[in-house]
XYZ file of N, CA, C and O in Angstrom:
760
model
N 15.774 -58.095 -58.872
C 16.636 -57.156 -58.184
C 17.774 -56.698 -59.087
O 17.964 -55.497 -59.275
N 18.594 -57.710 -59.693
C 19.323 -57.276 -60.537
C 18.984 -56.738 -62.147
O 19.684 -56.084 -62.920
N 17.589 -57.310 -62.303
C 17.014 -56.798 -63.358
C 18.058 -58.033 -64.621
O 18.782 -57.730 -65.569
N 17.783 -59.038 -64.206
C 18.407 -60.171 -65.091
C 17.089 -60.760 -65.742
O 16.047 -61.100 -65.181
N 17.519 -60.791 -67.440
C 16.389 -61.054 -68.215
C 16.858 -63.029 -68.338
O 15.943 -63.824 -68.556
N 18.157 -63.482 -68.185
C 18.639 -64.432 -68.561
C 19.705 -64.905 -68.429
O 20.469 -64.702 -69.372
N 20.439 -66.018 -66.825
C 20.941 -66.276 -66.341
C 21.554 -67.661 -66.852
O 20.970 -68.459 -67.586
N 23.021 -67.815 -66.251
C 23.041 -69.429 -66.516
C 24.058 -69.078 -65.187
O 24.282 -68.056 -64.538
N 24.350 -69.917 -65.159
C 25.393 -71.006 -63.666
C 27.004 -70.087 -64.314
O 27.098 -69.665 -65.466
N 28.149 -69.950 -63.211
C 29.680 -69.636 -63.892
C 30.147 -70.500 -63.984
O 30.038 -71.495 -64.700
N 31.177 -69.957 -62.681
C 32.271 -71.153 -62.440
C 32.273 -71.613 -61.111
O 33.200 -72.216 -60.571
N 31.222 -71.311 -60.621
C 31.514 -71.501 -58.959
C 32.463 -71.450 -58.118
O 32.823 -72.344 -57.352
N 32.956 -70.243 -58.261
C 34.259 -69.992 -57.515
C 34.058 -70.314 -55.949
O 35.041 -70.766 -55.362
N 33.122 -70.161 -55.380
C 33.182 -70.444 -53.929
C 33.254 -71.965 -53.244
O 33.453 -72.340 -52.089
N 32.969 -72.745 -54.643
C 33.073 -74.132 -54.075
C 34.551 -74.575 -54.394
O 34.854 -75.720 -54.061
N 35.506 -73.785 -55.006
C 36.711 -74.095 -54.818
C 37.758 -73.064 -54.433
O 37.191 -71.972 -54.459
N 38.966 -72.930 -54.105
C 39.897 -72.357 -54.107
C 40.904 -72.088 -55.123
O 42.023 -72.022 -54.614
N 40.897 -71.903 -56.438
C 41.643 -71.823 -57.545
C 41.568 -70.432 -58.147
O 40.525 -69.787 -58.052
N 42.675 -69.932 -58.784
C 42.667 -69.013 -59.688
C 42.840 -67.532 -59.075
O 43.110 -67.278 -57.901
N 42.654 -66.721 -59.992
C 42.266 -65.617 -60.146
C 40.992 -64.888 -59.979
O 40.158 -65.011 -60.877
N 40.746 -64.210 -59.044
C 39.104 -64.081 -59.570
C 38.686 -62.740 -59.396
O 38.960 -62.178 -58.335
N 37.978 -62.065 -60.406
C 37.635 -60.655 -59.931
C 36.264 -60.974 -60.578
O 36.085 -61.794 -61.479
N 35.215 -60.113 -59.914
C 34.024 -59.871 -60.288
C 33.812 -58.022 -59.968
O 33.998 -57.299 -58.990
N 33.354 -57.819 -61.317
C 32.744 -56.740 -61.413
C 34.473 -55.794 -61.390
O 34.158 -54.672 -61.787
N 35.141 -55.789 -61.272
C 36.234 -55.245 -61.220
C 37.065 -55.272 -60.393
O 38.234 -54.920 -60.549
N 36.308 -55.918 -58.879
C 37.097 -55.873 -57.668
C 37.546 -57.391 -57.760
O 37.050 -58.327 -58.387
N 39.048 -57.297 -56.622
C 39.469 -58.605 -56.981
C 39.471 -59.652 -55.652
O 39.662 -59.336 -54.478
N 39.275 -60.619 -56.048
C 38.312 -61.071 -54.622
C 39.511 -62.270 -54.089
O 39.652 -62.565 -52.902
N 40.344 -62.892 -55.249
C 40.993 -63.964 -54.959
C 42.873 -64.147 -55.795
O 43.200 -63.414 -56.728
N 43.249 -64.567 -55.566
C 44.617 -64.441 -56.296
C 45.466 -65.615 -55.904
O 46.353 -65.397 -55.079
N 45.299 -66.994 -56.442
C 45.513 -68.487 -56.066
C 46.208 -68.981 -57.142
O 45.845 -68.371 -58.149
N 47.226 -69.989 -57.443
C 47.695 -71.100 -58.019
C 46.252 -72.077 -58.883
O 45.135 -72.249 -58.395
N 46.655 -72.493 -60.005
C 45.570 -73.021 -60.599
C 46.346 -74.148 -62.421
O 47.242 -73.787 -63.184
N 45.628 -75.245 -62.463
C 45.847 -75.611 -63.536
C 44.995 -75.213 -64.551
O 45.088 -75.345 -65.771
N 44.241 -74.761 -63.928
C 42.969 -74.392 -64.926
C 43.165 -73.303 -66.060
O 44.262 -72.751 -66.133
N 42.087 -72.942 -67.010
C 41.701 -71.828 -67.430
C 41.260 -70.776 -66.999
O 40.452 -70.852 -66.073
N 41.661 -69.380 -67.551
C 41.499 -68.549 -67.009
C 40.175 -67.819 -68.306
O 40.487 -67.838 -69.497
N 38.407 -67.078 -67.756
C 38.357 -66.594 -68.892
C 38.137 -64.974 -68.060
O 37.533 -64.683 -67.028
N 38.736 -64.338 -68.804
C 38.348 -62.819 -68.833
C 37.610 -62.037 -69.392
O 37.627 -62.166 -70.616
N 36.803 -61.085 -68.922
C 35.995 -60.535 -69.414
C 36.398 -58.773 -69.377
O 36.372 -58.261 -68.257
N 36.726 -57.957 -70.457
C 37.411 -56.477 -70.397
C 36.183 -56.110 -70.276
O 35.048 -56.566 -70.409
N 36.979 -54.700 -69.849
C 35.204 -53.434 -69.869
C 34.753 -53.225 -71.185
O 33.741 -52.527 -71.254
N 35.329 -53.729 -72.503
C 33.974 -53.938 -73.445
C 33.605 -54.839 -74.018
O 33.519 -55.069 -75.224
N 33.287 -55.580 -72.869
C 32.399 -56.970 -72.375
C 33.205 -58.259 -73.443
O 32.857 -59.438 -73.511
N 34.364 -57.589 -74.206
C 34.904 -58.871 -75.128
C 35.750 -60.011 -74.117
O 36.162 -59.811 -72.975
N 35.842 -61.085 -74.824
C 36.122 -62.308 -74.045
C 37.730 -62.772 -74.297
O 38.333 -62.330 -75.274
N 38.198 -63.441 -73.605
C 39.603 -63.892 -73.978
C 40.457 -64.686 -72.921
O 40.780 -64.038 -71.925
N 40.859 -65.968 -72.991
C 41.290 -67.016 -72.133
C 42.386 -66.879 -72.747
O 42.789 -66.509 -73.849
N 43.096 -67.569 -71.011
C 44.707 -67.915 -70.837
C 44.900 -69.052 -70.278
O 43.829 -69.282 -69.715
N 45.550 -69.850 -70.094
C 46.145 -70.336 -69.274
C 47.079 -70.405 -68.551
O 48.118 -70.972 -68.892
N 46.877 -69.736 -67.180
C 48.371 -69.562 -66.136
C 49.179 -70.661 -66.551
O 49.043 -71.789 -67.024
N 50.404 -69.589 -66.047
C 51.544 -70.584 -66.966
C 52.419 -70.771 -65.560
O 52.521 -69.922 -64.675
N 53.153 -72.374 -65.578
C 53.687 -72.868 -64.779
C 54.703 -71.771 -64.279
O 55.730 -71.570 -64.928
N 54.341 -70.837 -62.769
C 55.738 -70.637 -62.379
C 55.193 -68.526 -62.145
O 55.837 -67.505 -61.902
N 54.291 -68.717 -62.303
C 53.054 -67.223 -62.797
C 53.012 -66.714 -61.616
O 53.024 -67.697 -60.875
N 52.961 -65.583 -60.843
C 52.454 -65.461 -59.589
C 51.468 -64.729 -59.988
O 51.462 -63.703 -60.668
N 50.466 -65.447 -59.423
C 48.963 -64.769 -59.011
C 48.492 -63.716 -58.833
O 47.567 -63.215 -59.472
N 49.263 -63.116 -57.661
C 49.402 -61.738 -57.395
C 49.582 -61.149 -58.289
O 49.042 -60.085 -57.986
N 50.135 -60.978 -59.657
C 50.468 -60.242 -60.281
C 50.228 -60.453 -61.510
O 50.714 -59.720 -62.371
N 49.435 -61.495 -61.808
C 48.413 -61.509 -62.521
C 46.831 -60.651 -62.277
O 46.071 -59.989 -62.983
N 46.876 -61.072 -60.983
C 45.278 -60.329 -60.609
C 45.646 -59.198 -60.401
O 44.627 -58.537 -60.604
N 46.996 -58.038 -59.934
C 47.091 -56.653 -60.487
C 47.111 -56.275 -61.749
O 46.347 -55.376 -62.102
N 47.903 -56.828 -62.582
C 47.792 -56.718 -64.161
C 46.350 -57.089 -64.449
O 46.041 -56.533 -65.503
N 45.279 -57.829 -63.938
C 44.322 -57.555 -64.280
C 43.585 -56.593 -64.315
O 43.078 -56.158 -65.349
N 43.396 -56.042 -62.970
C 43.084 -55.102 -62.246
C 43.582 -53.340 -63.370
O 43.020 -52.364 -63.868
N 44.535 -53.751 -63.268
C 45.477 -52.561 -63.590
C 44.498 -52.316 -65.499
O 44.012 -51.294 -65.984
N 44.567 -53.578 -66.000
C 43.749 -53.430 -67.487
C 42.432 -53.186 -67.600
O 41.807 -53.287 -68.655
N 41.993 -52.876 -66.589
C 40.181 -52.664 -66.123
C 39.495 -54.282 -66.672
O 38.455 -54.352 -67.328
N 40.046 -55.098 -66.388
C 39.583 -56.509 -66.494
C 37.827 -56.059 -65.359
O 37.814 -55.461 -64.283
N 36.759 -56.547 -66.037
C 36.133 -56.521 -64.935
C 35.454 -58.066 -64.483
O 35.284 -58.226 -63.274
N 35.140 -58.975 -65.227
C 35.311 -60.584 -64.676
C 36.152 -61.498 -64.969
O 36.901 -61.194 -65.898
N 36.288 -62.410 -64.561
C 37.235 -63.892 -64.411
C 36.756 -64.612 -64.166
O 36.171 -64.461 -63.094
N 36.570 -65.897 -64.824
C 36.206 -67.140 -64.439
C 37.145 -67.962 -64.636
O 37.840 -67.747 -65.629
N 37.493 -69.219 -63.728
C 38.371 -69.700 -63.425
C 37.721 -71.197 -63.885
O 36.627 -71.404 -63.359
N 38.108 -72.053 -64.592
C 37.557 -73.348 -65.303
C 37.971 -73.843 -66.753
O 39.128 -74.005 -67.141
N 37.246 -73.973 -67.207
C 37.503 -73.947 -68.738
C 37.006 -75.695 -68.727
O 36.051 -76.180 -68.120
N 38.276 -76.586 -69.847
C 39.239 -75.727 -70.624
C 38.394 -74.648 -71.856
O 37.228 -74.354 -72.118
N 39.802 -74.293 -72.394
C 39.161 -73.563 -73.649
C 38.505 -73.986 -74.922
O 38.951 -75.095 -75.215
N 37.880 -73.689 -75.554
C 37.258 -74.395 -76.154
C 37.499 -74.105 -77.826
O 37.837 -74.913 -78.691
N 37.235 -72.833 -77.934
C 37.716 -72.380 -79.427
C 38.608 -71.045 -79.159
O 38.540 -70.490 -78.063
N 39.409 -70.571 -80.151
C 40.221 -69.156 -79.841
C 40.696 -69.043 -81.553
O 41.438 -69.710 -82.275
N 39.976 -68.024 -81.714
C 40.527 -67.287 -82.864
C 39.169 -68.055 -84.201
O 39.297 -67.920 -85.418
N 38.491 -68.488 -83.809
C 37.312 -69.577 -84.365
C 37.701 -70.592 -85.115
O 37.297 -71.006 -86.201
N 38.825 -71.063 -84.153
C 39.380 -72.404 -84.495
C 38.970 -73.442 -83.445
O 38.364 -72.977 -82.480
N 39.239 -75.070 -83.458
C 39.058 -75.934 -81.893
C 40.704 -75.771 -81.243
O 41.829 -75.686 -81.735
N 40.270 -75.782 -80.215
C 41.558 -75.940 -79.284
C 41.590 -77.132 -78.887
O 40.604 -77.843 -78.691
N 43.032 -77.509 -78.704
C 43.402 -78.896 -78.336
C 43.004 -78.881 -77.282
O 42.473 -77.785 -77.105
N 42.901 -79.856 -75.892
C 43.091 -79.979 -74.720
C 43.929 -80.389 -74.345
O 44.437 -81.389 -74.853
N 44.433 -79.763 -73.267
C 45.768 -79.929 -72.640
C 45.651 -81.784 -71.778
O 44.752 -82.490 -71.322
N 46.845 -81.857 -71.924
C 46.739 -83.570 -71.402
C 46.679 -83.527 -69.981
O 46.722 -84.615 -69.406
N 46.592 -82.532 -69.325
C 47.012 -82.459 -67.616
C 46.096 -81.529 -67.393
O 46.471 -81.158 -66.281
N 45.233 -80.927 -67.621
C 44.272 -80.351 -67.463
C 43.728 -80.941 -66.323
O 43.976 -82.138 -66.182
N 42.830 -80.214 -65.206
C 42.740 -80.624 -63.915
C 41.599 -80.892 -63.338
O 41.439 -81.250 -62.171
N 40.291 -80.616 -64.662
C 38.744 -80.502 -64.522
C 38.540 -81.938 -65.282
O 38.626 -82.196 -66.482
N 38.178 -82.961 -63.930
C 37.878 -84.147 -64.669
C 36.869 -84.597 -65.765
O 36.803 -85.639 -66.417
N 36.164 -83.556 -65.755
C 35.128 -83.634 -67.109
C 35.902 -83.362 -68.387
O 35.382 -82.848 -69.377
N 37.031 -83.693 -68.320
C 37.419 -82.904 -70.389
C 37.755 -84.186 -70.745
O 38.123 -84.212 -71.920
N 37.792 -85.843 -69.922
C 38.027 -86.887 -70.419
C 37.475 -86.736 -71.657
O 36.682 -85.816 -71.853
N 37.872 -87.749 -72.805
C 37.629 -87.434 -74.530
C 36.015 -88.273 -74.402
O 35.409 -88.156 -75.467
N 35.262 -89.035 -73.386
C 34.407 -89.572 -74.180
C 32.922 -89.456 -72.765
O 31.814 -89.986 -72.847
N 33.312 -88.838 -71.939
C 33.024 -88.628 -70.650
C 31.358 -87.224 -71.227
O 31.475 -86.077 -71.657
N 30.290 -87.888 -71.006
C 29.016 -86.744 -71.262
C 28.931 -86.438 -70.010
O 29.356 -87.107 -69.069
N 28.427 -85.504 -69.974
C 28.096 -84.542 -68.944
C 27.103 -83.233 -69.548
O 27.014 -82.754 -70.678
N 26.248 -82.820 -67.941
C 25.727 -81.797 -68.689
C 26.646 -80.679 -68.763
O 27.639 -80.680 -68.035
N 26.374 -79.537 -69.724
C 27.410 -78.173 -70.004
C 27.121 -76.998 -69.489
O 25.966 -76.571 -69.474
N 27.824 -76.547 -69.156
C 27.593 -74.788 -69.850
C 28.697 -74.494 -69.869
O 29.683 -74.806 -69.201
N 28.314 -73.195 -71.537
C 29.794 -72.671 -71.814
C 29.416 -71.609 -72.082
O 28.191 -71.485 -72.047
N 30.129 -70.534 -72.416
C 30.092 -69.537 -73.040
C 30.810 -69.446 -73.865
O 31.907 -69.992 -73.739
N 30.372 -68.442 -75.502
C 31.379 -68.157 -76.132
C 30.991 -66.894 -76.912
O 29.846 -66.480 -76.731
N 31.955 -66.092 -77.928
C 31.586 -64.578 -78.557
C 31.823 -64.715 -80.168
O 32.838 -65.222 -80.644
N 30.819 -64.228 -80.881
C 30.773 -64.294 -82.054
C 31.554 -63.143 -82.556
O 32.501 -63.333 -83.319
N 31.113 -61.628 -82.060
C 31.634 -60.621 -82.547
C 31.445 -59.753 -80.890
O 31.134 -60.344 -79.856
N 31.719 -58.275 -80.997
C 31.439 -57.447 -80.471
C 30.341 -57.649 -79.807
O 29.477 -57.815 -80.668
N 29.845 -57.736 -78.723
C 29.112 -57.605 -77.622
C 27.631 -58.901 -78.088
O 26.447 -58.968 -77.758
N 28.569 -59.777 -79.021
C 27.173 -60.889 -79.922
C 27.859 -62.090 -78.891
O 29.075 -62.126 -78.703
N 27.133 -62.836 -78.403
C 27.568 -63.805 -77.330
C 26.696 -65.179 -77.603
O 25.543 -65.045 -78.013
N 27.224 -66.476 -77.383
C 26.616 -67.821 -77.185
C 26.447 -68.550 -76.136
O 27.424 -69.118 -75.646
N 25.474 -68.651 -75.708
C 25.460 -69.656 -74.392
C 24.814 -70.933 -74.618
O 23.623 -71.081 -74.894
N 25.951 -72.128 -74.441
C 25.189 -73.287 -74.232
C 24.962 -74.009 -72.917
O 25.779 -73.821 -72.015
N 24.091 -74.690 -72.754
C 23.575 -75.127 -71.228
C 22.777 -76.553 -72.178
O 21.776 -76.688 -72.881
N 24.060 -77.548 -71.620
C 22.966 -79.314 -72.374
C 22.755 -79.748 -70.948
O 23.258 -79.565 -69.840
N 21.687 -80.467 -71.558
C 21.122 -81.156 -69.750
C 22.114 -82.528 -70.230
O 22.792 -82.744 -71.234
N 21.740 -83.555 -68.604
C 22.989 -85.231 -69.371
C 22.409 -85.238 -68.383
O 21.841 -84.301 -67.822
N 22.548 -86.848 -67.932
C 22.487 -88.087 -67.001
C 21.216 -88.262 -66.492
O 20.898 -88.362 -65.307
N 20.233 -88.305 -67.858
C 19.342 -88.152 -68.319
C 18.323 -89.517 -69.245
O 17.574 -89.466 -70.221
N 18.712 -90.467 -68.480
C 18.260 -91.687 -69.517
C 16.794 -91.269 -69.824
O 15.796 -90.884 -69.214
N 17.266 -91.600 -71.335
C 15.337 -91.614 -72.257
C 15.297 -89.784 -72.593
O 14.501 -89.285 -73.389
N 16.288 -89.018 -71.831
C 15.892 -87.919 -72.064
C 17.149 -86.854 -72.724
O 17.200 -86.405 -73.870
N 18.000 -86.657 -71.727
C 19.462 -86.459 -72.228
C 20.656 -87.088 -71.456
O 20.712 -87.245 -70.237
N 21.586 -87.416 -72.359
C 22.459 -88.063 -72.120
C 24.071 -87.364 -72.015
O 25.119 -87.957 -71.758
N 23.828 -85.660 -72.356
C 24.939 -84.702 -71.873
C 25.643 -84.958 -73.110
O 25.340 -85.723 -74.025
N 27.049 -83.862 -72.926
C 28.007 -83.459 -74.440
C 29.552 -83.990 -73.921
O 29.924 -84.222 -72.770
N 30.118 -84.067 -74.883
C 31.127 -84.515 -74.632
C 31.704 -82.881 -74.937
O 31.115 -82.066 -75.647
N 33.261 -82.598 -74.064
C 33.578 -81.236 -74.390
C 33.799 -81.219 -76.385
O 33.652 -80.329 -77.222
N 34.050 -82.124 -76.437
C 34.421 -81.986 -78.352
C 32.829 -81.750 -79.371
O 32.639 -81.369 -80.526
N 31.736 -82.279 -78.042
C 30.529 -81.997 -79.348
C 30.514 -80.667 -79.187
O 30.391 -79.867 -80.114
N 30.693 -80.251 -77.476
C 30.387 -78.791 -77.435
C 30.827 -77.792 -78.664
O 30.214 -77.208 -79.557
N 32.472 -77.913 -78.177
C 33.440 -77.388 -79.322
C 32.207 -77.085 -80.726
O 31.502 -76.114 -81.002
N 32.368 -78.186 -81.247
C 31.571 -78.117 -82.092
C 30.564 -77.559 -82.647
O 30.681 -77.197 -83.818
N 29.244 -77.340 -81.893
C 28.487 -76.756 -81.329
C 28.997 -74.778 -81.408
O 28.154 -73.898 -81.581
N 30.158 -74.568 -81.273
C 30.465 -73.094 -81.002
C 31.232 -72.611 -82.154
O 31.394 -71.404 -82.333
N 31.783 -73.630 -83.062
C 32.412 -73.815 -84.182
C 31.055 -73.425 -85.254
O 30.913 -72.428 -85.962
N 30.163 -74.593 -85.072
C 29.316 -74.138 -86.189
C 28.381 -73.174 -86.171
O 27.545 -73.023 -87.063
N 28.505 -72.298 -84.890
C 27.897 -71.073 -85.283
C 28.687 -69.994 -84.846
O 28.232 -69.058 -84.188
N 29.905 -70.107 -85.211
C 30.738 -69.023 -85.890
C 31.239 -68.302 -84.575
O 31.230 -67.087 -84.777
N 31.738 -68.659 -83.108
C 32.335 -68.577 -82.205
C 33.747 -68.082 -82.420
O 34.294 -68.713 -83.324
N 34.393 -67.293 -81.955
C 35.616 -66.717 -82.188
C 36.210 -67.244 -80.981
O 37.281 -67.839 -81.100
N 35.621 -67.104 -79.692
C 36.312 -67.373 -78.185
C 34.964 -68.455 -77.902
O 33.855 -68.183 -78.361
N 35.204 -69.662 -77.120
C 34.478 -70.272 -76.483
C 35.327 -70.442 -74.879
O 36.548 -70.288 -74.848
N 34.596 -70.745 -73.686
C 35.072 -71.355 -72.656
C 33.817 -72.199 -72.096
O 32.628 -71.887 -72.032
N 34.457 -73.317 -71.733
C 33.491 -74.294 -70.612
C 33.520 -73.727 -69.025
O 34.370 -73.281 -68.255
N 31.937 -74.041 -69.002
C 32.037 -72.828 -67.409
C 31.889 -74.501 -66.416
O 32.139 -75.681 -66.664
N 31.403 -73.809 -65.362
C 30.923 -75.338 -64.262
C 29.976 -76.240 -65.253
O 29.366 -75.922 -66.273
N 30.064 -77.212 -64.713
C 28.916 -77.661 -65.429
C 27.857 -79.003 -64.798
O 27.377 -78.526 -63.770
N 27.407 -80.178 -64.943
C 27.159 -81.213 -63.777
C 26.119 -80.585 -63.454
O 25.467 -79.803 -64.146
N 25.866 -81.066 -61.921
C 24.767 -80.465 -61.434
C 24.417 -78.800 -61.319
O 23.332 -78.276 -61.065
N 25.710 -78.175 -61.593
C 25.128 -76.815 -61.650
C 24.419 -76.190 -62.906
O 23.738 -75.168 -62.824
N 24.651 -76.950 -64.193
C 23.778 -76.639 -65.136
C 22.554 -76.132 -65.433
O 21.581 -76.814 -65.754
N 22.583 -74.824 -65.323
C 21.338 -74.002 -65.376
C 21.203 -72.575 -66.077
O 21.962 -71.608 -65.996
N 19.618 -72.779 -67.023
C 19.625 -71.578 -67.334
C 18.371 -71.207 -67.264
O 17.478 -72.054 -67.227
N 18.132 -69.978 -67.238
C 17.104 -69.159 -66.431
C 16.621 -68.130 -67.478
O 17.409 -67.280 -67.894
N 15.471 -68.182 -67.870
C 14.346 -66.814 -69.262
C 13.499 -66.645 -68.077
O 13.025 -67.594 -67.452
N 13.252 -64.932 -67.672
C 12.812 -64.301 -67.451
C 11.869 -65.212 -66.194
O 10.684 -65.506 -66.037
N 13.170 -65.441 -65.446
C 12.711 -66.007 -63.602
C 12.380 -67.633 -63.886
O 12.563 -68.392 -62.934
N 11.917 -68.178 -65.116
C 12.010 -69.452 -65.190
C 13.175 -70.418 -65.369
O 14.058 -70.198 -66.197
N 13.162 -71.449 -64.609
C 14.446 -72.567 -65.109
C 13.893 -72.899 -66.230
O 12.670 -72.919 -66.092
N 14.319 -73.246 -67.574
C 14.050 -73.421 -68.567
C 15.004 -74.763 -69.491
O 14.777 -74.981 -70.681
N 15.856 -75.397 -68.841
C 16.511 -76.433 -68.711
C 16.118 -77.694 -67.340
O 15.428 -77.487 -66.342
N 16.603 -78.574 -67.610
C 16.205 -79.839 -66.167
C 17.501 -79.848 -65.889
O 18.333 -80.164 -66.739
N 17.746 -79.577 -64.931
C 19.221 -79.245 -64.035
C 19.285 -81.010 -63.340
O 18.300 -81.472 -62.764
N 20.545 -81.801 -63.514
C 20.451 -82.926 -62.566
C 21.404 -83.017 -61.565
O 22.438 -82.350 -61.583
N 20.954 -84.239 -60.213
C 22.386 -84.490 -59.772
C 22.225 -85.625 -59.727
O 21.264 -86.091 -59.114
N 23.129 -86.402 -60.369
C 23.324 -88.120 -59.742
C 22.003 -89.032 -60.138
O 21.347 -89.918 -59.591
N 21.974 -88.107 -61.770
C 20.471 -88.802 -62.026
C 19.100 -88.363 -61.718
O 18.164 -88.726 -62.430
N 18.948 -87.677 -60.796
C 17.680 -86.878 -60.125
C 17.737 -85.579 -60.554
O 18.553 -84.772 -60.109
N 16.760 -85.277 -61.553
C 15.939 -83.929 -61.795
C 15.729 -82.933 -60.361
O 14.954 -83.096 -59.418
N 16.565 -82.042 -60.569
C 16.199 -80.984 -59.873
C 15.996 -79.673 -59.864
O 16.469 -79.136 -60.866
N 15.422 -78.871 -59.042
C 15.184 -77.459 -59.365
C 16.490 -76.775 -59.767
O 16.888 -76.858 -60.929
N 17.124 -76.141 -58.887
C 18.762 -75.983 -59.509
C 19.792 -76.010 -57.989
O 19.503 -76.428 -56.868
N 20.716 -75.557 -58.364
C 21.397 -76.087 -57.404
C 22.298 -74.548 -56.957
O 22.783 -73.766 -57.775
N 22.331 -74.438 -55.743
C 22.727 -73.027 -55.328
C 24.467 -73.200 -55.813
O 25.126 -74.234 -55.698
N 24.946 -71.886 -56.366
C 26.441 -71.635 -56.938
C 26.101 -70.202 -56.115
O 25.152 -69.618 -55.592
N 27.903 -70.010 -56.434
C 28.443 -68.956 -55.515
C 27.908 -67.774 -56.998
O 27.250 -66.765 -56.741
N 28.284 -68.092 -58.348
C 28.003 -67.127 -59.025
C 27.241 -67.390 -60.252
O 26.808 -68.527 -60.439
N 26.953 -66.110 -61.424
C 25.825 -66.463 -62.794
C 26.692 -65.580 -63.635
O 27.475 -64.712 -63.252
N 26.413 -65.953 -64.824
C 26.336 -65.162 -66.004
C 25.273 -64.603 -65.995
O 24.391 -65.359 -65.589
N 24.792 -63.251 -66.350
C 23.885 -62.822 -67.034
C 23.547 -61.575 -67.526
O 24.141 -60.587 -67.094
N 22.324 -61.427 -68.712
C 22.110 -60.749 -69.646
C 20.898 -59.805 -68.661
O 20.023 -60.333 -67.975
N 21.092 -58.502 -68.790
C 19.808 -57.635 -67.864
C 19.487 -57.017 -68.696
O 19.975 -56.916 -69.822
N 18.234 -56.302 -68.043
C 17.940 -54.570 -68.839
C 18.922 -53.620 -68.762
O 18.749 -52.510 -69.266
């Protein structure tokens, strides 16, 4: 229907209440958040913030609005900026950025102009995969030449999708599963 050649999982904005959020240009949400913010302009380039203590929302998501921002994902943290690693913040609010904590991933990140990376690791996976720590990710987006990275949902929503197939083993709690319904996707169409 949408004519999507290749999907992965976002941020699942509907399973929480945080952030900023516009999709497609319209703006759907305008909330308080510790999180990362990633944005996506109308020429499709990438670029994270982090709301800053004291920010109103509202007026962030007009100044978005107002810059023809046309997505937001609300998560993170950030991962690389400027194709350097980014520290992690010590208060960061997504219990997966612990320093030694695997999990499965997905992130996104941009090499150049409209050139993009998506990683999706499966974890909790004995004998099979055992998931990334956010620093291998990093890594991972570092060595192939990432300018912007962000960590999207990740856990059981871990999924990516070639042409209508799951093409990853999506888990929850140890159990292989088909995938797991999210409010939203990344993806690449005709």
């Amino acid at each position: 229907e949408l004519g999507a050649v290749f999907a992965v999982n976002a941020d699942n904005y509907g399973a929480h209440e945080y952030g900023v959020i516009l999709r497609n240009g319209a703006l759907y949400r305008t909330a308080t958040t510790a999180r990362h913010l990633l944005i996506v302009d109308a020429n499709g380039d990438l670029r994270v913030r982090s709301e800053r203590e004291g920010e109103n929302p509202q007026e962030l998501g007009a100044q978005l609005v107002e810059e023809g921002a046309l997505q937001t994902f609300e998560f993170g943290p950030e991962l690389a900026r400027d194709g350097a690693l980014v520290e992690f913040p010590v208060d960061f609010t997504v219990i997966s950025t612990r320093d030694t904590r695997r999990e499965p991933r997905t992130a996104i990140g941009q090499l150049g102009p409209l050139h993009y990376i998506i990683v999706v690791a499966d974890g909790r996976q004995e004998g099979y995969s055992i998931g990334m720590t956010l620093q291998e990710l990093q890594r991972v987006f570092l060595f192939y030449g990432a300018q912007t990275a962000f960590n999207l949902d990740g856990g059981g929503s871990s999924t990516m999708v070639f042409q209508g197939e799951v093409v990853n083993n999506p888990t929850t709690n140890g159990r292989t599963i088909t995938e797991r319904e999210v409010s939203d996707i990344v993806y690449i169409g005709l």
